[in-house]
C-alpha cells in the first residue's frame, strides 16, 4: 500500500465529490457517529458551498488513485457564526475573527481499512503546513476517543463545547495554535 497525500484547492476538490462521499460514509458509519445516507447528503450539501469559499484547502489521501482519507476547511470570516454555537462563554478575544486568524477544519476522515497507518496524521500535517492563519479550530465528538487522542497528540486544546447545528450532539471545540 502506497498512500499519497495531495493538497488541493476548492475546484480540484469539488471534482472528487463522489469519492469523498464514500470516505465520509465509511468513516462516519460507525459509533459514535452512526451516519446514514441523510447525514452524508447533508454533509455534501455543505461541501458544495464550502469548496467555493475563499481560502478553501483540502488534503486528500489516495491509494492507487482511490481516495481513502480527506481533511478540509477554510479561514473563518469576520462574521462567522461558529463561536455563537458554544454552550459556554469564552473571552471576546478568543471569539474575534478577521477572515485570516482562524482556519476552520470542517472534516477529517479516514476510511476504516486505512486507519492505524498514519494516514490521518499525514492528512492533518499536509493540510495545516504552510497555512498563513494563526490557529486551527475544529469540533469533535467527545466520545470519539481515537479522534480526540489524535487531536491532543497534534497539540489541540479544548476551549469549550458547542452544538454546531440544530439537532447535533454536543461537540468539543478544539484549537491548535500555529
PDB file of C-alpha atoms in Angstrom:
ATOM      1  CA  UNK A   1       0.000   0.000   0.000  1.00  0.00           C
ATOM      2  CA  UNK A   2       1.361   3.371  -1.039  1.00  0.00           C
ATOM      3  CA  UNK A   3      -0.735   6.284   0.160  1.00  0.00           C
ATOM      4  CA  UNK A   4      -0.077   9.668  -1.421  1.00  0.00           C
ATOM      5  CA  UNK A   5      -1.492  12.877   0.075  1.00  0.00           C
ATOM      6  CA  UNK A   6      -2.298  15.775  -2.242  1.00  0.00           C
ATOM      7  CA  UNK A   7      -3.172  19.327  -1.173  1.00  0.00           C
ATOM      8  CA  UNK A   8      -5.939  20.732  -3.367  1.00  0.00           C
ATOM      9  CA  UNK A   9      -7.948  23.909  -3.833  1.00  0.00           C
ATOM     10  CA  UNK A  10     -11.726  24.010  -3.960  1.00  0.00           C
ATOM     11  CA  UNK A  11     -12.108  23.407  -7.689  1.00  0.00           C
ATOM     12  CA  UNK A  12      -9.885  20.337  -7.682  1.00  0.00           C
ATOM     13  CA  UNK A  13     -11.576  19.012  -4.541  1.00  0.00           C
ATOM     14  CA  UNK A  14     -15.093  19.507  -5.926  1.00  0.00           C
ATOM     15  CA  UNK A  15     -14.486  17.052  -8.764  1.00  0.00           C
ATOM     16  CA  UNK A  16     -13.715  14.365  -6.175  1.00  0.00           C
ATOM     17  CA  UNK A  17     -17.138  14.628  -4.517  1.00  0.00           C
ATOM     18  CA  UNK A  18     -18.239  11.047  -5.238  1.00  0.00           C
ATOM     19  CA  UNK A  19     -15.023   9.555  -3.859  1.00  0.00           C
ATOM     20  CA  UNK A  20     -15.139  11.842  -0.815  1.00  0.00           C
ATOM     21  CA  UNK A  21     -18.747  10.844  -0.167  1.00  0.00           C
ATOM     22  CA  UNK A  22     -17.521   7.254   0.091  1.00  0.00           C
ATOM     23  CA  UNK A  23     -14.782   8.273   2.525  1.00  0.00           C
ATOM     24  CA  UNK A  24     -17.308  10.173   4.656  1.00  0.00           C
ATOM     25  CA  UNK A  25     -19.940   7.404   4.562  1.00  0.00           C
ATOM     26  CA  UNK A  26     -17.463   4.704   5.606  1.00  0.00           C
ATOM     27  CA  UNK A  27     -15.615   6.797   8.191  1.00  0.00           C
ATOM     28  CA  UNK A  28     -18.715   8.039   9.962  1.00  0.00           C
ATOM     29  CA  UNK A  29     -20.941   4.935   9.695  1.00  0.00           C
ATOM     30  CA  UNK A  30     -19.707   3.518  12.978  1.00  0.00           C
ATOM     31  CA  UNK A  31     -20.247   4.761  16.531  1.00  0.00           C
ATOM     32  CA  UNK A  32     -20.340   7.362  17.857  1.00  0.00           C
ATOM     33  CA  UNK A  33     -21.464   8.952  14.578  1.00  0.00           C
ATOM     34  CA  UNK A  34     -23.628   6.247  13.001  1.00  0.00           C
ATOM     35  CA  UNK A  35     -24.070   8.435   9.917  1.00  0.00           C
ATOM     36  CA  UNK A  36     -26.552   7.239   7.367  1.00  0.00           C
ATOM     37  CA  UNK A  37     -27.497   8.365   3.871  1.00  0.00           C
ATOM     38  CA  UNK A  38     -29.279  11.524   5.150  1.00  0.00           C
ATOM     39  CA  UNK A  39     -26.165  12.559   7.095  1.00  0.00           C
ATOM     40  CA  UNK A  40     -23.979  12.033   4.028  1.00  0.00           C
ATOM     41  CA  UNK A  41     -26.361  14.077   1.881  1.00  0.00           C
ATOM     42  CA  UNK A  42     -26.460  16.903   4.452  1.00  0.00           C
ATOM     43  CA  UNK A  43     -22.640  16.938   4.698  1.00  0.00           C
ATOM     44  CA  UNK A  44     -22.255  17.155   0.940  1.00  0.00           C
ATOM     45  CA  UNK A  45     -24.816  19.919   0.537  1.00  0.00           C
ATOM     46  CA  UNK A  46     -22.481  21.895   2.830  1.00  0.00           C
ATOM     47  CA  UNK A  47     -19.431  20.590   0.941  1.00  0.00           C
ATOM     48  CA  UNK A  48     -20.680  22.064  -2.348  1.00  0.00           C
ATOM     49  CA  UNK A  49     -20.710  25.559  -0.840  1.00  0.00           C
ATOM     50  CA  UNK A  50     -17.575  25.025   1.263  1.00  0.00           C
ATOM     51  CA  UNK A  51     -15.366  24.251  -1.755  1.00  0.00           C
ATOM     52  CA  UNK A  52     -16.307  27.682  -3.162  1.00  0.00           C
ATOM     53  CA  UNK A  53     -15.190  29.575  -0.035  1.00  0.00           C
ATOM     54  CA  UNK A  54     -12.189  31.882  -0.152  1.00  0.00           C
ATOM     55  CA  UNK A  55      -9.110  30.048   1.070  1.00  0.00           C
ATOM     56  CA  UNK A  56     -10.660  26.565   0.883  1.00  0.00           C
ATOM     57  CA  UNK A  57      -7.964  23.933   1.170  1.00  0.00           C
ATOM     58  CA  UNK A  58      -8.111  20.150   1.239  1.00  0.00           C
ATOM     59  CA  UNK A  59      -5.685  17.301   1.779  1.00  0.00           C
ATOM     60  CA  UNK A  60      -6.811  14.065   0.161  1.00  0.00           C
ATOM     61  CA  UNK A  61      -5.098  10.703   0.653  1.00  0.00           C
ATOM     62  CA  UNK A  62      -5.092   8.366  -2.336  1.00  0.00           C
ATOM     63  CA  UNK A  63      -4.179   4.704  -2.521  1.00  0.00           C
ATOM     64  CA  UNK A  64      -3.705   3.626  -6.138  1.00  0.00           C
ATOM     65  CA  UNK A  65      -5.844   6.564  -7.307  1.00  0.00           C
ATOM     66  CA  UNK A  66      -8.719   5.945  -4.888  1.00  0.00           C
ATOM     67  CA  UNK A  67      -9.488   8.445  -2.124  1.00  0.00           C
ATOM     68  CA  UNK A  68      -9.007   6.826   1.284  1.00  0.00           C
ATOM     69  CA  UNK A  69      -8.956   9.915   3.501  1.00  0.00           C
ATOM     70  CA  UNK A  70      -9.712  13.619   3.489  1.00  0.00           C
ATOM     71  CA  UNK A  71      -9.296  16.761   5.533  1.00  0.00           C
ATOM     72  CA  UNK A  72     -10.602  20.164   4.517  1.00  0.00           C
ATOM     73  CA  UNK A  73     -11.563  23.606   5.660  1.00  0.00           C
ATOM     74  CA  UNK A  74     -11.175  27.333   5.095  1.00  0.00           C
ATOM     75  CA  UNK A  75     -10.466  30.517   7.051  1.00  0.00           C
ATOM     76  CA  UNK A  76     -13.315  31.713   9.236  1.00  0.00           C
ATOM     77  CA  UNK A  77     -14.792  35.026   8.135  1.00  0.00           C
ATOM     78  CA  UNK A  78     -15.051  38.072  10.372  1.00  0.00           C
ATOM     79  CA  UNK A  79     -18.804  37.396  10.573  1.00  0.00           C
ATOM     80  CA  UNK A  80     -18.634  33.654  11.278  1.00  0.00           C
ATOM     81  CA  UNK A  81     -21.350  32.211  13.475  1.00  0.00           C
ATOM     82  CA  UNK A  82     -19.135  29.326  14.621  1.00  0.00           C
ATOM     83  CA  UNK A  83     -18.432  30.900  18.008  1.00  0.00           C
ATOM     84  CA  UNK A  84     -22.159  31.511  18.523  1.00  0.00           C
ATOM     85  CA  UNK A  85     -22.767  27.758  18.850  1.00  0.00           C
ATOM     86  CA  UNK A  86     -20.724  27.454  22.050  1.00  0.00           C
ATOM     87  CA  UNK A  87     -22.582  26.323  25.151  1.00  0.00           C
ATOM     88  CA  UNK A  88     -20.076  28.029  27.464  1.00  0.00           C
ATOM     89  CA  UNK A  89     -18.903  31.631  27.156  1.00  0.00           C
ATOM     90  CA  UNK A  90     -15.332  32.291  26.041  1.00  0.00           C
ATOM     91  CA  UNK A  91     -13.446  35.589  26.216  1.00  0.00           C
ATOM     92  CA  UNK A  92     -14.199  38.068  23.433  1.00  0.00           C
ATOM     93  CA  UNK A  93     -10.535  37.971  22.398  1.00  0.00           C
ATOM     94  CA  UNK A  94     -10.895  34.249  21.641  1.00  0.00           C
ATOM     95  CA  UNK A  95     -14.043  34.855  19.563  1.00  0.00           C
ATOM     96  CA  UNK A  96     -12.602  37.650  17.443  1.00  0.00           C
ATOM     97  CA  UNK A  97     -12.202  36.705  13.790  1.00  0.00           C
ATOM     98  CA  UNK A  98     -10.908  38.809  10.922  1.00  0.00           C
ATOM     99  CA  UNK A  99     -11.040  36.424   7.975  1.00  0.00           C
ATOM    100  CA  UNK A 100      -7.433  35.300   8.404  1.00  0.00           C
ATOM    101  CA  UNK A 101      -6.938  34.494  12.089  1.00  0.00           C
ATOM    102  CA  UNK A 102      -8.525  31.032  12.255  1.00  0.00           C
ATOM    103  CA  UNK A 103      -8.617  28.167   9.786  1.00  0.00           C
ATOM    104  CA  UNK A 104     -11.752  26.088  10.367  1.00  0.00           C
ATOM    105  CA  UNK A 105     -11.099  22.366   9.924  1.00  0.00           C
ATOM    106  CA  UNK A 106     -14.515  21.064   8.920  1.00  0.00           C
ATOM    107  CA  UNK A 107     -13.833  17.419   8.112  1.00  0.00           C
ATOM    108  CA  UNK A 108     -11.067  14.919   8.742  1.00  0.00           C
ATOM    109  CA  UNK A 109     -11.906  11.326   7.886  1.00  0.00           C
ATOM    110  CA  UNK A 110     -10.058   8.126   7.031  1.00  0.00           C
ATOM    111  CA  UNK A 111     -11.738   5.007   5.671  1.00  0.00           C
ATOM    112  CA  UNK A 112     -11.591   2.222   8.308  1.00  0.00           C
ATOM    113  CA  UNK A 113      -9.335  -0.108   6.292  1.00  0.00           C
ATOM    114  CA  UNK A 114      -6.627   2.597   6.191  1.00  0.00           C
ATOM    115  CA  UNK A 115      -6.704   3.606   9.858  1.00  0.00           C
ATOM    116  CA  UNK A 116      -3.781   2.998  12.169  1.00  0.00           C
ATOM    117  CA  UNK A 117      -1.290   3.585   9.344  1.00  0.00           C
ATOM    118  CA  UNK A 118      -0.576   7.282   9.858  1.00  0.00           C
ATOM    119  CA  UNK A 119      -2.973   8.470   7.147  1.00  0.00           C
ATOM    120  CA  UNK A 120      -4.859  10.841   9.465  1.00  0.00           C
ATOM    121  CA  UNK A 121      -1.611  12.358  10.733  1.00  0.00           C
ATOM    122  CA  UNK A 122      -0.327  12.788   7.168  1.00  0.00           C
ATOM    123  CA  UNK A 123      -3.596  14.451   6.115  1.00  0.00           C
ATOM    124  CA  UNK A 124      -3.544  16.838   9.061  1.00  0.00           C
ATOM    125  CA  UNK A 125       0.114  17.720   8.563  1.00  0.00           C
ATOM    126  CA  UNK A 126      -0.363  18.389   4.838  1.00  0.00           C
ATOM    127  CA  UNK A 127      -3.471  20.484   5.456  1.00  0.00           C
ATOM    128  CA  UNK A 128      -2.007  22.805   8.096  1.00  0.00           C
ATOM    129  CA  UNK A 129       1.546  23.010   6.741  1.00  0.00           C
ATOM    130  CA  UNK A 130       2.098  26.427   5.240  1.00  0.00           C
ATOM    131  CA  UNK A 131      -1.180  27.969   6.407  1.00  0.00           C
ATOM    132  CA  UNK A 132      -0.996  31.736   6.934  1.00  0.00           C
ATOM    133  CA  UNK A 133      -3.553  31.514   9.745  1.00  0.00           C
ATOM    134  CA  UNK A 134      -2.544  31.796  13.400  1.00  0.00           C
ATOM    135  CA  UNK A 135      -4.658  28.885  14.589  1.00  0.00           C
ATOM    136  CA  UNK A 136      -6.840  25.971  13.526  1.00  0.00           C
ATOM    137  CA  UNK A 137     -10.202  25.256  15.131  1.00  0.00           C
ATOM    138  CA  UNK A 138     -12.377  22.155  14.893  1.00  0.00           C
ATOM    139  CA  UNK A 139     -15.334  20.470  16.555  1.00  0.00           C
ATOM    140  CA  UNK A 140     -15.096  16.858  17.679  1.00  0.00           C
ATOM    141  CA  UNK A 141     -17.444  14.498  19.445  1.00  0.00           C
ATOM    142  CA  UNK A 142     -16.075  13.893  22.969  1.00  0.00           C
ATOM    143  CA  UNK A 143     -16.867  10.173  22.773  1.00  0.00           C
ATOM    144  CA  UNK A 144     -14.786   9.793  19.581  1.00  0.00           C
ATOM    145  CA  UNK A 145     -11.812   8.654  21.638  1.00  0.00           C
ATOM    146  CA  UNK A 146      -9.426   7.872  18.763  1.00  0.00           C
ATOM    147  CA  UNK A 147     -10.042  11.255  17.133  1.00  0.00           C
ATOM    148  CA  UNK A 148      -9.733  13.038  20.475  1.00  0.00           C
ATOM    149  CA  UNK A 149      -6.416  11.282  21.188  1.00  0.00           C
ATOM    150  CA  UNK A 150      -5.057  12.267  17.767  1.00  0.00           C
ATOM    151  CA  UNK A 151      -6.083  15.907  18.161  1.00  0.00           C
ATOM    152  CA  UNK A 152      -4.459  16.108  21.591  1.00  0.00           C
ATOM    153  CA  UNK A 153      -1.274  14.460  20.257  1.00  0.00           C
ATOM    154  CA  UNK A 154      -1.169  17.055  17.453  1.00  0.00           C
ATOM    155  CA  UNK A 155      -1.330  19.875  20.030  1.00  0.00           C
ATOM    156  CA  UNK A 156      -5.019  20.860  20.102  1.00  0.00           C
ATOM    157  CA  UNK A 157      -6.514  22.102  23.359  1.00  0.00           C
ATOM    158  CA  UNK A 158     -10.155  22.263  24.406  1.00  0.00           C
ATOM    159  CA  UNK A 159     -11.613  25.767  24.574  1.00  0.00           C
ATOM    160  CA  UNK A 160     -15.284  24.912  25.015  1.00  0.00           C
ATOM    161  CA  UNK A 161     -18.263  22.865  23.897  1.00  0.00           C
ATOM    162  CA  UNK A 162     -20.753  23.555  21.129  1.00  0.00           C
ATOM    163  CA  UNK A 163     -23.887  22.292  19.459  1.00  0.00           C
ATOM    164  CA  UNK A 164     -22.776  23.109  15.899  1.00  0.00           C
ATOM    165  CA  UNK A 165     -26.180  22.751  14.226  1.00  0.00           C
ATOM    166  CA  UNK A 166     -29.737  22.184  15.322  1.00  0.00           C
ATOM    167  CA  UNK A 167     -30.188  18.607  16.487  1.00  0.00           C
ATOM    168  CA  UNK A 168     -26.452  17.893  16.684  1.00  0.00           C
ATOM    169  CA  UNK A 169     -24.783  16.208  19.622  1.00  0.00           C
ATOM    170  CA  UNK A 170     -22.517  18.274  21.840  1.00  0.00           C
ATOM    171  CA  UNK A 171     -19.033  18.646  20.335  1.00  0.00           C
ATOM    172  CA  UNK A 172     -15.807  19.774  21.944  1.00  0.00           C
ATOM    173  CA  UNK A 173     -14.272  22.879  20.392  1.00  0.00           C
ATOM    174  CA  UNK A 174     -10.533  22.403  19.983  1.00  0.00           C
ATOM    175  CA  UNK A 175      -7.886  24.927  18.936  1.00  0.00           C
ATOM    176  CA  UNK A 176      -4.347  24.434  17.680  1.00  0.00           C
ATOM    177  CA  UNK A 177      -2.047  27.456  17.796  1.00  0.00           C
ATOM    178  CA  UNK A 178       0.206  27.556  14.748  1.00  0.00           C
TER     179      UNK A 178
END
